[in-house]
Amino acid sequence: MALRALSTFPSLPRRFTRRDPTLTVIHRNPTRSIVCKSISTSEWTVSLSERDGFAAAAPTPGERFLENQRAHQAQKVVKKELKREKKKKKDESVRKVVDTSVSCCYGCGAPLQTSDVDSPGFVDLVTYDLKKKHHQLRTVICGRCQLLSHGHMITAVGGNGGYAGGKQFVSADELREKLSHLRHEKALIVKLVDIVDFNGSFLARVRDLVGANPIILVITKIDLLPKGTDMNCIGDWVVEVTTKKKLNVLSVHLTSSKSLDGVNGVASEIQKEKKGRDVYILGAANVGKSAFINALLKTMAERDPVAAAAQKYKPIQSAVPGTTLGPIQINAFLGGEKLYDTPGVHLHHRQAAVVHSDDLPALAPQNRLRGQSFDISTLPTQSSSSPEGDSLNGYTFFWGGLVRIDILKLLQALPETRFTFYGPKALEIHVVPTKTATEFYQKEVGVLLTPPSGKDQIQEWKGLQSHRLLRIEFNDPKRPASDVAISGLGWISIEPIRRVRDSEPRDLEEAEHEIRVCVSVPKPVEVFIRPTLPIGTSGAEWYQYRDLSDEEEEVRPKWYF
């Protein structure tokens, strides 16, 4: 219990002594003594402070202000810590940032290892120890990449969108998860699309991967288009289709990694738009990302010494989908920003996901596309099973063993209808009467109709299980009706009315305004109907540019070649 201030006690008589045990003497000074009686709980029922008003002094306004300031500062610190912990947990659960502390193969991005010879990233122990000793692990290429560079077909991706046959070391979903951190990064995205498989490789939901990051759209393999193709028409067609898909991009570039056409424009656009951000090359599997990066480094090396040095250790490029198995960091810019080659996004709806790995080379065109056209005048000699009439009705096309197209009968057939196939030369096209088509397929699949090829592949082949009925409308006799695009393979251009032997095309009022075909493909391969791609010399003749308003012209992305 607190005692009274000494100045408040009355003076005691000098004769007062310390013999009484209940008294306590406090010596204030040598000439004066102050005595205070001890207070026990049993004797006092009311506290001294309550009785006499001697509690702790109330805080002054200044003290209250300081106390409020301290509480406010403590609250801010707590909130900041909670926010930091929340962000840390979110980053740990979502982000998969490239770990630069783990040494990876510079060709495919797989982590280096010395235990499994057949797995990606394998390096013999002696080489690994030597390179590690001299801090040169970033200059090591794995055994799988060495085989790929010599033309061997070695797949490594399984699961939904992966490839059958051979060993499967990583799933397509795991590769896709390695890209999930992009939506949280500040990056510049260069999205690649294969012109031969435009719809199948477009990645319509790319924003799920990259978030709100800016995108430069790059169209690859334009050197495969037929001779005489007008790139002005192709560029306008790509912009129109991209706008309809509601994908906002900074610009569109038509490129060829083989001839380097258009690559210089992409390099200039990247330098202009990166603004201190890292650059990620993104696209579906086998659209040519690694080949594009090599072409980009070669172009940039002319004026950037950092890019010139990066050419020594560049990603491996091959015809095998899934060559790149992890993000590959490349020092390519003077400003210190990084260029990343990313694993391809493996899509289950492409033909490459349903054929055996041994048949993958047959799906990749190597030279310029040359359309194979069929109409009633080009069909083989009529037989007893051939349908009557002077049209394609009642006939079936087989595109290898992967696609079946049945021409359905209409009330008024169009004998001038022509079907032109654009795709890999390795897939032969056979035309048979629809009556005998099923029997023909069962007998010839794996023989005349390949892929699939090989006894093991044929036994595992599930056939053409997906059927889609297409109704293709047309309105102009001078223009093709539409393209039927097969995901991961190519497309068929349909021209319902054409000039035959210098005859005038039929009046639309005298013919049906739609064509009906049934397309059968393996599950889950997708089939698309799209505006006809204006290729060849005839494309520039019939292609029509759409009139744009001032507002559309302002927001519409520009294309470059």
PDB file of C-alpha atoms in Angstrom, residues 8 109 176 204 260 273 323 331 360 428 455 534 559:
ATOM      1  CA  THR A   8       1.510  15.671   4.765  1.00  0.00           C
ATOM      2  CA  GLY A 109      15.205 -26.634 -69.145  1.00  0.00           C
ATOM      3  CA  ARG A 176       1.091 -25.888 -67.471  1.00  0.00           C
ATOM      4  CA  ALA A 204      -8.078 -18.713 -76.673  1.00  0.00           C
ATOM      5  CA  LEU A 260      13.913 -14.487 -90.573  1.00  0.00           C
ATOM      6  CA  GLU A 273       7.407  -2.440 -74.869  1.00  0.00           C
ATOM      7  CA  THR A 323      11.016 -30.535 -76.343  1.00  0.00           C
ATOM      8  CA  ASN A 331      20.415 -13.187 -70.785  1.00  0.00           C
ATOM      9  CA  LEU A 360       4.372 -37.434 -84.790  1.00  0.00           C
ATOM     10  CA  GLU A 428      -2.569 -39.351 -98.252  1.00  0.00           C
ATOM     11  CA  LYS A 455       0.742 -53.340 -85.428  1.00  0.00           C
ATOM     12  CA  PRO A 534      -6.752 -16.061 -98.381  1.00  0.00           C
ATOM     13  CA  TRP A 559       0.060  -5.947 -88.073  1.00  0.00           C
TER      14      TRP A 559
END
